[in-house]
Short mmCIF file of C-alpha atoms and ligand atoms in Angstrom, two decimals:
data_model
loop_
_atom_site.label_atom_id
_atom_site.label_comp_id
_atom_site.label_asym_id
_atom_site.label_seq_id
_atom_site.Cartn_x
_atom_site.Cartn_y
_atom_site.Cartn_z
CA MET Q 1 17.08 -100.99 40.83
CA VAL Q 2 16.48 -100.25 37.12
CA ASP Q 3 15.22 -103.14 34.99
CA ALA Q 4 14.12 -103.88 31.48
CA ASP Q 5 10.42 -103.38 32.27
CA GLN Q 6 10.91 -99.69 32.93
CA THR Q 7 9.99 -96.86 30.72
CA PHE Q 8 11.94 -93.56 30.65
CA VAL Q 9 10.28 -90.75 28.76
CA ILE Q 10 12.07 -87.66 27.55
CA VAL Q 11 10.05 -84.59 26.63
CA GLY Q 12 12.02 -82.33 24.17
CA GLY Q 13 14.37 -83.40 21.46
CA GLY Q 14 17.03 -80.73 21.55
CA LEU Q 15 20.64 -81.50 22.44
CA ALA Q 16 19.85 -82.15 26.11
CA GLY Q 17 17.13 -84.64 25.27
CA ALA Q 18 19.08 -86.45 22.50
CA LYS Q 19 22.23 -86.78 24.66
CA ALA Q 20 20.18 -87.96 27.63
CA ALA Q 21 18.71 -90.77 25.33
CA GLU Q 22 22.22 -91.65 24.13
CA THR Q 23 23.56 -91.83 27.72
CA LEU Q 24 20.71 -94.09 28.94
CA ARG Q 25 21.86 -96.59 26.29
CA THR Q 26 25.58 -96.27 26.87
CA GLU Q 27 25.05 -96.68 30.55
CA GLY Q 28 23.29 -99.97 29.82
CA PHE Q 29 19.63 -99.17 30.40
CA THR Q 30 17.56 -101.85 28.58
CA GLY Q 31 14.04 -100.56 29.21
CA ARG Q 32 11.99 -98.39 26.86
CA VAL Q 33 13.30 -94.94 26.01
CA ILE Q 34 10.67 -92.77 24.49
CA LEU Q 35 11.60 -89.26 23.14
CA ILE Q 36 8.82 -86.90 22.28
CA CYS Q 37 9.44 -83.60 20.41
CA ASP Q 38 7.12 -81.01 18.88
CA GLU Q 39 9.65 -80.36 16.05
CA ARG Q 40 9.48 -82.56 12.97
CA ASP Q 41 13.23 -82.61 12.49
CA HIS Q 42 15.46 -85.07 14.29
CA PRO Q 43 17.27 -83.56 17.25
CA TYR Q 44 19.83 -80.96 16.05
CA GLU Q 45 22.36 -78.51 17.46
CA ARG Q 46 21.37 -74.79 17.34
CA PRO Q 47 24.80 -72.94 17.30
CA PRO Q 48 25.21 -73.37 13.50
CA LEU Q 49 21.82 -71.73 12.88
CA SER Q 50 23.25 -68.32 13.55
CA LYS Q 51 26.77 -69.07 12.10
CA GLY Q 52 27.97 -71.66 9.58
CA TYR Q 53 24.61 -72.89 8.50
CA LEU Q 54 23.10 -69.40 8.22
CA LEU Q 55 26.12 -68.44 6.16
CA GLY Q 56 25.73 -71.33 3.83
CA LYS Q 57 29.11 -72.78 4.95
CA GLU Q 58 27.73 -75.76 6.76
CA GLU Q 59 25.44 -78.40 5.23
CA ARG Q 60 22.01 -79.10 6.71
CA ASP Q 61 23.02 -82.69 7.47
CA SER Q 62 25.88 -81.51 9.73
CA VAL Q 63 23.63 -79.95 12.41
CA PHE Q 64 21.97 -83.21 13.55
CA VAL Q 65 23.01 -84.79 16.90
CA HIS Q 66 22.72 -88.29 15.35
CA GLU Q 67 21.93 -89.57 11.91
CA PRO Q 68 18.24 -90.60 11.70
CA ALA Q 69 18.96 -94.36 11.65
CA TRP Q 70 20.83 -94.08 15.04
CA TYR Q 71 17.58 -93.88 16.95
CA ALA Q 72 16.15 -97.14 15.67
CA ARG Q 73 19.53 -98.83 16.02
CA HIS Q 74 19.54 -97.84 19.70
CA ASP Q 75 15.89 -98.70 20.27
CA ILE Q 76 14.94 -95.08 20.98
CA GLU Q 77 11.25 -94.56 20.28
CA LEU Q 78 11.05 -91.20 18.60
CA HIS Q 79 7.78 -89.33 18.37
CA LEU Q 80 8.52 -86.21 16.27
CA GLY Q 81 6.02 -83.45 15.50
CA GLN Q 82 4.13 -84.26 18.77
CA THR Q 83 3.55 -81.77 21.46
CA VAL Q 84 3.40 -82.91 25.07
CA VAL Q 85 0.30 -81.20 26.46
CA ALA Q 86 0.20 -82.56 30.03
CA ILE Q 87 2.05 -84.52 32.63
CA ASP Q 88 -0.14 -86.35 35.09
CA ARG Q 89 2.08 -87.02 38.03
CA ALA Q 90 -0.42 -89.04 39.97
CA ALA Q 91 -0.99 -91.48 37.08
CA ARG Q 92 2.70 -91.12 35.99
CA THR Q 93 1.64 -90.42 32.51
CA VAL Q 94 2.61 -87.95 29.70
CA HIS Q 95 -0.03 -86.83 27.27
CA TYR Q 96 0.85 -85.78 23.78
CA GLY Q 97 -0.65 -85.05 20.37
CA ASP Q 98 -4.16 -84.01 19.50
CA ASP Q 99 -5.83 -87.27 20.27
CA GLY Q 100 -5.10 -87.78 23.90
CA THR Q 101 -2.35 -90.34 23.34
CA HIS Q 102 -0.51 -91.04 26.57
CA VAL Q 103 2.38 -93.12 27.78
CA ARG Q 104 3.26 -94.22 31.31
CA TYR Q 105 6.66 -93.39 32.64
CA ASP Q 106 8.84 -94.67 35.45
CA LYS Q 107 11.18 -91.67 35.17
CA LEU Q 108 10.64 -88.58 33.13
CA LEU Q 109 13.13 -86.03 31.86
CA ILE Q 110 11.92 -82.53 30.86
CA ALA Q 111 14.27 -80.97 28.31
CA THR Q 112 11.89 -78.49 26.72
CA GLY Q 113 14.52 -75.79 26.20
CA ALA Q 114 13.63 -72.16 25.71
CA GLU Q 115 11.72 -69.97 23.19
CA PRO Q 116 12.53 -66.56 21.83
CA ARG Q 117 11.03 -63.63 23.70
CA ARG Q 118 8.57 -61.66 21.58
CA LEU Q 119 8.73 -57.90 21.03
CA ASP Q 120 5.80 -56.19 22.66
CA VAL Q 121 5.42 -53.28 20.18
CA PRO Q 122 3.07 -52.47 17.29
CA GLY Q 123 4.08 -54.11 13.97
CA THR Q 124 5.44 -57.46 15.30
CA ASP Q 125 2.93 -59.40 13.18
CA LEU Q 126 4.43 -58.04 9.90
CA ALA Q 127 5.79 -60.68 7.54
CA GLY Q 128 9.30 -59.25 7.72
CA VAL Q 129 9.71 -59.77 11.46
CA HIS Q 130 11.77 -62.82 12.37
CA HIS Q 131 12.99 -64.90 15.39
CA LEU Q 132 15.71 -67.39 15.34
CA ARG Q 133 15.45 -70.66 17.31
CA ARG Q 134 14.61 -73.40 14.92
CA LEU Q 135 16.03 -74.88 11.69
CA ALA Q 136 13.03 -73.62 9.79
CA HIS Q 137 13.71 -70.09 11.16
CA ALA Q 138 17.32 -70.33 10.03
CA GLU Q 139 16.28 -71.55 6.58
CA ARG Q 140 13.95 -68.59 6.23
CA LEU Q 141 16.44 -66.13 7.54
CA LYS Q 142 19.10 -67.47 5.17
CA GLY Q 143 16.86 -66.60 2.18
CA VAL Q 144 16.05 -63.18 3.68
CA LEU Q 145 19.74 -62.31 4.22
CA GLY Q 146 20.56 -63.48 0.70
CA SER Q 147 18.02 -61.17 -0.88
CA LEU Q 148 18.82 -58.23 1.43
CA GLY Q 149 22.50 -58.65 0.40
CA ARG Q 150 21.57 -58.77 -3.34
CA ASP Q 151 19.18 -55.75 -3.10
CA ASN Q 152 21.22 -53.61 -0.74
CA GLY Q 153 18.47 -54.07 1.82
CA HIS Q 154 18.33 -53.16 5.48
CA LEU Q 155 18.09 -55.49 8.48
CA VAL Q 156 17.26 -54.06 11.86
CA VAL Q 157 18.35 -56.32 14.77
CA ALA Q 158 16.61 -55.72 18.01
CA GLY Q 159 19.02 -56.80 20.78
CA ALA Q 160 22.85 -56.86 20.88
CA GLY Q 161 23.12 -60.24 22.60
CA TRP Q 162 24.91 -63.28 21.20
CA ILE Q 163 22.30 -64.15 18.58
CA GLY Q 164 21.72 -60.56 17.48
CA LEU Q 165 25.42 -60.03 16.97
CA GLU Q 166 25.99 -63.31 15.22
CA VAL Q 167 23.14 -62.59 12.79
CA ALA Q 168 24.37 -59.02 12.31
CA ALA Q 169 27.76 -60.55 11.34
CA ALA Q 170 26.14 -62.98 8.92
CA ALA Q 171 23.97 -60.25 7.45
CA ARG Q 172 27.12 -58.15 6.76
CA GLU Q 173 28.78 -61.08 5.16
CA TYR Q 174 25.76 -61.34 2.85
CA GLY Q 175 26.18 -57.64 2.06
CA ALA Q 176 23.01 -56.33 3.87
CA GLU Q 177 22.90 -52.94 5.71
CA VAL Q 178 22.57 -53.59 9.38
CA THR Q 179 21.38 -51.52 12.35
CA VAL Q 180 21.45 -52.99 15.86
CA ILE Q 181 19.14 -51.37 18.49
CA GLU Q 182 20.07 -52.02 22.06
CA PRO Q 183 18.80 -50.32 25.27
CA ALA Q 184 22.04 -51.05 27.17
CA PRO Q 185 25.13 -48.85 26.57
CA THR Q 186 27.20 -51.67 25.00
CA PRO Q 187 26.62 -55.01 23.38
CA LEU Q 188 26.41 -58.00 25.63
CA HIS Q 189 26.28 -55.70 28.59
CA GLY Q 190 24.65 -58.19 30.99
CA VAL Q 191 27.24 -60.88 30.40
CA LEU Q 192 30.49 -59.06 29.73
CA GLY Q 193 29.91 -55.74 31.57
CA PRO Q 194 30.85 -52.36 30.05
CA GLU Q 195 34.65 -53.10 29.91
CA LEU Q 196 34.48 -55.86 27.23
CA GLY Q 197 31.26 -55.03 25.41
CA SER Q 198 33.19 -52.29 23.52
CA VAL Q 199 35.44 -54.96 21.88
CA PHE Q 200 32.35 -56.35 20.14
CA ALA Q 201 30.94 -52.96 19.30
CA GLU Q 202 34.31 -52.05 17.58
CA LEU Q 203 34.44 -55.40 15.78
CA HIS Q 204 31.03 -54.82 14.20
CA GLU Q 205 31.48 -51.09 13.56
CA ALA Q 206 34.63 -51.84 11.66
CA ARG Q 207 32.55 -54.07 9.40
CA GLY Q 208 29.86 -51.40 8.85
CA VAL Q 209 27.25 -52.28 11.40
CA ARG Q 210 25.42 -49.27 12.90
CA PHE Q 211 24.62 -49.40 16.59
CA ARG Q 212 21.93 -47.38 18.38
CA PHE Q 213 22.64 -47.87 22.08
CA GLY Q 214 20.50 -46.60 24.96
CA VAL Q 215 17.29 -46.59 22.93
CA LYS Q 216 14.31 -48.90 22.76
CA LEU Q 217 12.39 -50.10 19.80
CA THR Q 218 8.89 -48.69 20.06
CA GLU Q 219 7.28 -49.66 16.77
CA ILE Q 220 7.85 -51.58 13.58
CA VAL Q 221 6.39 -49.44 10.85
CA GLY Q 222 4.81 -51.20 8.01
CA GLN Q 223 2.72 -50.80 4.83
CA ASP Q 224 0.65 -53.49 3.10
CA GLY Q 225 2.03 -56.08 5.47
CA MET Q 226 5.67 -55.27 4.69
CA VAL Q 227 8.25 -53.73 7.06
CA LEU Q 228 9.32 -50.17 6.20
CA ALA Q 229 11.20 -48.98 9.27
CA ALA Q 230 11.90 -49.42 12.93
CA ARG Q 231 11.09 -46.59 15.28
CA THR Q 232 12.96 -46.00 18.55
CA ASP Q 233 11.96 -44.02 21.72
CA ASP Q 234 14.22 -41.14 20.79
CA GLY Q 235 11.92 -40.48 17.88
CA GLU Q 236 14.35 -41.84 15.21
CA GLU Q 237 13.20 -44.03 12.33
CA HIS Q 238 15.61 -46.58 10.98
CA PRO Q 239 15.00 -47.95 7.48
CA ALA Q 240 14.26 -51.66 7.55
CA HIS Q 241 13.06 -54.31 5.13
CA ASP Q 242 13.34 -56.99 7.75
CA VAL Q 243 13.67 -57.05 11.59
CA LEU Q 244 15.18 -59.72 13.74
CA ALA Q 245 13.88 -59.83 17.27
CA ALA Q 246 16.81 -61.13 19.25
CA ILE Q 247 15.82 -60.07 22.76
CA GLY Q 248 16.55 -63.26 24.68
CA ALA Q 249 14.80 -66.50 25.32
CA ALA Q 250 12.34 -67.70 28.02
CA PRO Q 251 12.45 -71.21 29.46
CA ARG Q 252 9.58 -73.44 28.38
CA THR Q 253 8.20 -74.17 31.84
CA ALA Q 254 4.49 -74.14 31.16
CA LEU Q 255 4.20 -77.97 31.16
CA ALA Q 256 6.13 -78.33 34.47
CA GLN Q 257 4.26 -75.51 36.01
CA ALA Q 258 0.84 -77.04 35.13
CA ALA Q 259 2.05 -80.28 36.66
CA GLY Q 260 2.79 -78.48 39.92
CA LEU Q 261 6.58 -78.73 39.78
CA GLU Q 262 8.55 -75.97 41.48
CA ILE Q 263 9.57 -73.07 39.19
CA ALA Q 264 12.36 -70.66 39.94
CA ASP Q 265 11.65 -66.95 40.33
CA ARG Q 266 12.07 -64.79 37.24
CA ALA Q 267 14.63 -62.75 39.17
CA VAL Q 268 17.00 -65.65 39.08
CA GLY Q 269 16.19 -66.49 35.46
CA GLY Q 270 13.12 -68.70 35.89
CA GLY Q 271 13.27 -72.35 34.91
CA ILE Q 272 12.31 -75.63 36.52
CA VAL Q 273 13.91 -75.91 39.97
CA VAL Q 274 16.28 -78.94 40.15
CA ASP Q 275 18.88 -80.07 42.68
CA ALA Q 276 22.55 -80.74 41.93
CA ASN Q 277 21.48 -84.02 40.38
CA LEU Q 278 18.97 -82.33 38.10
CA ARG Q 279 16.04 -83.79 39.96
CA THR Q 280 12.89 -81.64 40.21
CA SER Q 281 10.60 -81.34 43.20
CA ASP Q 282 9.11 -84.68 42.05
CA PRO Q 283 11.72 -87.49 42.71
CA ASP Q 284 10.81 -89.29 39.45
CA ILE Q 285 11.04 -86.13 37.24
CA TYR Q 286 14.31 -84.53 36.07
CA ALA Q 287 15.06 -81.46 33.98
CA ALA Q 288 18.12 -80.53 31.99
CA GLY Q 289 19.45 -77.95 29.41
CA ASP Q 290 18.05 -74.41 28.98
CA VAL Q 291 14.94 -75.07 31.02
CA ALA Q 292 16.63 -76.26 34.24
CA SER Q 293 17.53 -73.98 37.13
CA PHE Q 294 20.17 -75.68 39.27
CA HIS Q 295 22.17 -74.77 42.33
CA HIS Q 296 25.78 -74.48 41.22
CA ALA Q 297 28.03 -75.49 44.06
CA LEU Q 298 31.08 -73.60 42.76
CA PHE Q 299 29.39 -70.26 42.61
CA ASP Q 300 26.98 -71.08 45.46
CA THR Q 301 24.08 -69.71 43.42
CA ARG Q 302 21.05 -70.86 41.44
CA LEU Q 303 21.82 -70.72 37.66
CA ARG Q 304 19.93 -71.31 34.44
CA VAL Q 305 22.42 -71.73 31.72
CA GLU Q 306 21.29 -71.21 28.11
CA HIS Q 307 24.35 -72.65 26.42
CA TRP Q 308 25.30 -75.53 24.25
CA ALA Q 309 27.77 -77.11 26.70
CA ASN Q 310 25.18 -77.13 29.42
CA ALA Q 311 22.77 -79.11 27.26
CA LEU Q 312 25.58 -81.36 26.04
CA ASN Q 313 26.59 -82.26 29.59
CA GLY Q 314 23.38 -81.73 31.42
CA GLY Q 315 21.43 -84.30 29.31
CA PRO Q 316 23.86 -87.09 30.21
CA ALA Q 317 24.06 -85.93 33.78
CA ALA Q 318 20.31 -86.18 34.14
CA ALA Q 319 20.26 -89.59 32.38
CA ARG Q 320 22.83 -90.96 34.90
CA ALA Q 321 20.83 -89.56 37.78
CA MET Q 322 17.67 -91.30 36.43
CA LEU Q 323 19.65 -94.51 36.58
CA GLY Q 324 20.63 -93.93 40.20
CA LYS Q 325 24.26 -93.00 39.18
CA GLY Q 326 23.99 -89.27 39.58
CA LEU Q 327 26.94 -86.97 40.28
CA ALA Q 328 26.56 -83.30 40.98
CA HIS Q 329 26.18 -81.29 37.71
CA ASP Q 330 28.71 -78.66 38.57
CA ARG Q 331 30.73 -78.03 35.39
CA VAL Q 332 32.11 -74.54 34.92
CA PRO Q 333 29.61 -72.78 32.56
CA TYR Q 334 31.06 -72.49 29.14
CA PHE Q 335 30.04 -70.99 25.82
CA PHE Q 336 31.50 -69.87 22.52
CA THR Q 337 30.81 -67.52 19.63
CA ASP Q 338 32.13 -66.93 16.13
CA GLN Q 339 31.63 -63.48 14.49
CA TYR Q 340 33.53 -62.68 11.28
CA ASP Q 341 37.16 -63.60 12.03
CA LEU Q 342 36.66 -63.42 15.81
CA GLY Q 343 36.38 -66.70 17.71
CA MET Q 344 35.73 -66.62 21.45
CA GLU Q 345 35.27 -69.00 24.41
CA TYR Q 346 33.99 -67.93 27.84
CA SER Q 347 34.19 -69.89 30.98
CA GLY Q 348 32.75 -69.14 34.39
CA TRP Q 349 30.15 -66.77 35.81
CA ALA Q 350 30.67 -63.09 36.65
CA PRO Q 351 27.55 -61.05 36.57
CA ALA Q 352 27.66 -57.28 37.23
CA GLY Q 353 28.65 -56.48 40.82
CA SER Q 354 30.31 -59.88 41.41
CA TYR Q 355 33.82 -58.81 40.31
CA ASP Q 356 36.12 -55.90 41.28
CA GLN Q 357 38.58 -55.97 38.39
CA VAL Q 358 38.92 -57.08 34.75
CA VAL Q 359 42.45 -58.18 33.90
CA ILE Q 360 43.54 -58.29 30.27
CA ARG Q 361 46.30 -60.58 29.00
CA GLY Q 362 47.31 -59.83 25.47
CA ASP Q 363 46.16 -57.18 23.01
CA ALA Q 364 42.57 -56.26 23.25
CA ALA Q 365 42.83 -53.69 20.40
CA LYS Q 366 44.12 -56.48 18.12
CA ARG Q 367 41.34 -58.75 19.44
CA GLU Q 368 43.81 -61.40 20.58
CA PHE Q 369 43.59 -61.60 24.33
CA ILE Q 370 42.23 -63.26 27.41
CA ALA Q 371 40.04 -61.27 29.81
CA PHE Q 372 39.68 -62.33 33.38
CA TRP Q 373 36.95 -61.22 35.76
CA VAL Q 374 38.52 -61.17 39.13
CA LYS Q 375 37.32 -60.69 42.73
CA GLU Q 376 39.83 -60.14 45.50
CA GLY Q 377 42.46 -61.84 43.33
CA ARG Q 378 40.29 -64.94 42.44
CA VAL Q 379 39.22 -65.56 38.90
CA LEU Q 380 35.45 -65.89 38.47
CA ALA Q 381 35.43 -66.05 34.68
CA GLY Q 382 37.73 -65.95 31.70
CA MET Q 383 37.13 -65.14 27.99
CA ASN Q 384 39.72 -66.07 25.43
CA VAL Q 385 39.38 -64.19 22.11
CA ASN Q 386 41.34 -65.51 19.17
CA VAL Q 387 43.58 -67.35 21.68
CA TRP Q 388 43.14 -71.09 21.71
CA ASP Q 389 43.69 -74.18 23.94
CA VAL Q 390 43.43 -72.26 27.23
CA THR Q 391 40.04 -73.33 28.36
CA GLU Q 392 41.40 -76.02 30.64
CA PRO Q 393 43.73 -73.75 32.68
CA ILE Q 394 41.12 -71.01 32.78
CA GLN Q 395 38.61 -73.41 34.23
CA GLN Q 396 41.22 -74.75 36.67
CA LEU Q 397 41.84 -71.20 37.92
CA ILE Q 398 38.14 -70.68 38.40
CA ARG Q 399 37.62 -74.06 40.10
CA SER Q 400 40.62 -73.80 42.35
CA LYS Q 401 39.66 -70.35 43.64
CA THR Q 402 43.36 -69.65 43.82
CA ARG Q 403 44.28 -66.15 44.82
CA VAL Q 404 46.46 -64.98 41.88
CA ASP Q 405 48.91 -62.13 41.46
CA THR Q 406 47.03 -60.09 38.87
CA GLU Q 407 50.27 -58.80 37.29
CA ALA Q 408 51.26 -62.34 36.53
CA LEU Q 409 47.74 -63.04 35.29
CA ALA Q 410 48.13 -60.25 32.82
CA ASN Q 411 51.56 -61.32 31.69
CA PRO Q 412 51.38 -63.57 28.61
CA HIS Q 413 54.91 -64.92 29.39
CA VAL Q 414 53.67 -66.48 32.68
CA SER Q 415 51.91 -69.76 31.97
CA LEU Q 416 48.30 -69.97 33.26
CA GLU Q 417 49.02 -73.46 34.58
CA SER Q 418 51.71 -72.11 36.84
CA LEU Q 419 49.17 -69.79 38.55
CA VAL Q 420 46.92 -72.62 39.56
CA ALA Q 421 47.56 -73.66 43.21
C1 FAD V 1 20.43 -69.55 16.92
C2 FAD V 1 21.09 -70.06 18.16
C3 FAD V 1 22.52 -70.05 18.28
C4 FAD V 1 23.17 -70.45 19.45
N1 FAD V 1 24.53 -70.46 19.48
C5 FAD V 1 25.18 -70.87 20.64
C6 FAD V 1 26.59 -70.81 20.69
O1 FAD V 1 27.21 -70.31 19.77
N2 FAD V 1 27.17 -71.21 21.83
C7 FAD V 1 26.47 -71.72 22.86
O2 FAD V 1 27.01 -72.16 23.88
N3 FAD V 1 25.09 -71.81 22.79
C8 FAD V 1 24.43 -71.40 21.68
N4 FAD V 1 23.02 -71.46 21.66
C9 FAD V 1 22.29 -72.02 22.77
C10 FAD V 1 22.14 -73.53 22.67
O3 FAD V 1 21.82 -73.88 21.41
C11 FAD V 1 21.07 -73.96 23.72
O4 FAD V 1 21.61 -73.77 24.96
C12 FAD V 1 20.69 -75.42 23.47
O5 FAD V 1 20.02 -75.63 22.28
C13 FAD V 1 19.78 -75.88 24.59
O6 FAD V 1 19.40 -77.28 24.36
P1 FAD V 1 18.15 -77.82 25.07
O7 FAD V 1 18.05 -79.28 24.61
O8 FAD V 1 18.07 -77.50 26.47
O9 FAD V 1 16.85 -77.06 24.43
P2 FAD V 1 16.40 -76.89 22.93
O10 FAD V 1 17.52 -77.01 21.95
O11 FAD V 1 15.57 -75.65 22.91
O12 FAD V 1 15.43 -78.19 22.68
C14 FAD V 1 14.15 -78.34 23.32
C15 FAD V 1 13.28 -79.01 22.40
O13 FAD V 1 12.02 -79.32 23.12
C16 FAD V 1 10.94 -79.06 22.25
N5 FAD V 1 9.73 -78.87 23.17
C17 FAD V 1 9.46 -77.82 23.98
N6 FAD V 1 8.24 -78.00 24.58
C18 FAD V 1 7.78 -79.18 24.13
C19 FAD V 1 6.58 -79.95 24.39
N7 FAD V 1 5.63 -79.45 25.21
N8 FAD V 1 6.41 -81.08 23.73
C20 FAD V 1 7.34 -81.63 22.88
N9 FAD V 1 8.49 -80.90 22.61
C21 FAD V 1 8.71 -79.71 23.19
C22 FAD V 1 11.37 -77.79 21.58
O14 FAD V 1 10.61 -77.48 20.44
C23 FAD V 1 12.81 -78.17 21.24
O15 FAD V 1 12.86 -78.95 20.04
C24 FAD V 1 22.38 -71.02 20.49
C25 FAD V 1 20.96 -71.01 20.40
C26 FAD V 1 20.38 -70.55 19.29
C27 FAD V 1 18.91 -70.54 19.21
#
C-alpha cells in the first residue's frame, strides 16, 4: 500500500525520468517525488537535437518535456546539475553531489539513459571532434555547422547510424561538405539490413554526401589542436575541419553495477536487467528508457531499446509498477527519423538472420513505400517511408503474428487492415 509518507526517487532527468514523475502524480501518488539529474537543463527530448533544433527550425523552448514551473506545481523536487554517485541498497539511500548529500527512498527508478561511445583512435582529443547527446552538444554543433557551411568547410561523420545520417543531412542543409565513414557495407546495416540501407545511401548521395563504406577510421590528424583530416584503414585521408563521432551509445549502468544489480551481457546490448514490469533484481528498484534491458514477450527476447517511444512509454510503465499497478511493458518497438524531405517510422524488431524476406509495398526508388521484414509469412517489422498513418495496422500485423499472403502485402490496393487476422 502506497501512502503519503513514502519517497520515490528518480535518477536521471531525461524523457523516461520526467514521464515517470508525471505518471506518479497522475496516478495519484501523494508522497515525495525526487528527481535528480546531472544535467543543468530541465528534462528535454533529444530527437530535435539532430533535426529541427540543430537546423535552427525549432526553438530551444520547444524541446523541454514540461515548462520549468510544472515541476513545482506538481510538487516534484528537482535536483539539477547533481550527479548520483552511489546507491546504498541496504540503507535504501541515494547519494549525490560532491558533499555526500543523501536521500532515503522507498522505491527508486534508474533512468540514466546512455552516453555516446568514444572513438578509440589518435586525435580524439582535438577541439574539432564532437559527440551529440546533450543540448549543449547540439548548441555547439549548430555553430560548427553554420561556420562550415559559410566557409565551405568539411565535416567527417564517423558512423552511418541514425544520428550520423541526421547530422550529415543537417550539415548538407547548412552547405558543409560531408564525408561519412562506415565500416559496414551500407548505412544502418545493423537495423535495416543490406536491402534497405541503400535507400538511405542514395538519398544522401543525391544531396552530395560522400560515403566511404567498408573502412574504419584509424586517426584524426591534427595540427596545433585543430582537425586537418581523418585517416582510414585503407590509407586514404579525408579532408576535415570537424569530426562527429556517431558510433553508437552505451547504457549508463555504472551506478547500478556498483550497487550490485544484475546487468545484461554486452552480447544482448548490455543494460540493467529488468522484468516485464521494469523491476530490477532488487524489488524496490526499477529501470526504464535506454538503460533498461527487458524481456519482450512478443519477440520472446531480451531487448534494450534506445528510442524515444520506449522512454516515453517506459517511464510511465515503471511509475505504475512502482505504485503496484504494473502491466507488462510490451509495446511494439517504434522509432522515427527525418532526413531532408524523407520522413520514416519503423515498428518492430527484425535483426539480421531473423527474417527470410523483405517485401516492398510502393515505390522504393521514389522513396514512398512501406518495407516489411517477414519470416515464414509473418511480419516482424515494418518501415513506412513518406507514407503516413499506417503505424497502427503495421503494429497490428506484427502483434497478431498473422500469416499473410506476401503478394497482398506488397499490393498498395489491398488495405493493411484487411490482412490482420
Ligand atoms: C541526438 C539524438 C537524436 C535522437 N533522435 C531520435 C529519433 O529521431 N527517434 C527516436 O526514436 N529516438 C531518438 N533518439 C533517442 C532518444 O532520444 C532516447 O532513446 C531517449 O532520450 C532516452 O531517454 P532516457 O530518459 O532513457 O535517457 P536520456 O535521455 O539519456 O536521459 C538520462 C538522463 O540521466 C542523466 N544521468 C545519467 N547518469 C546520471 C547520474 N549518475 N546522476 C544523475 N543523472 C544522471 C543523463 O545525463 C541524462 O540527462 C535520439 C537521441 C539523440 C541523442
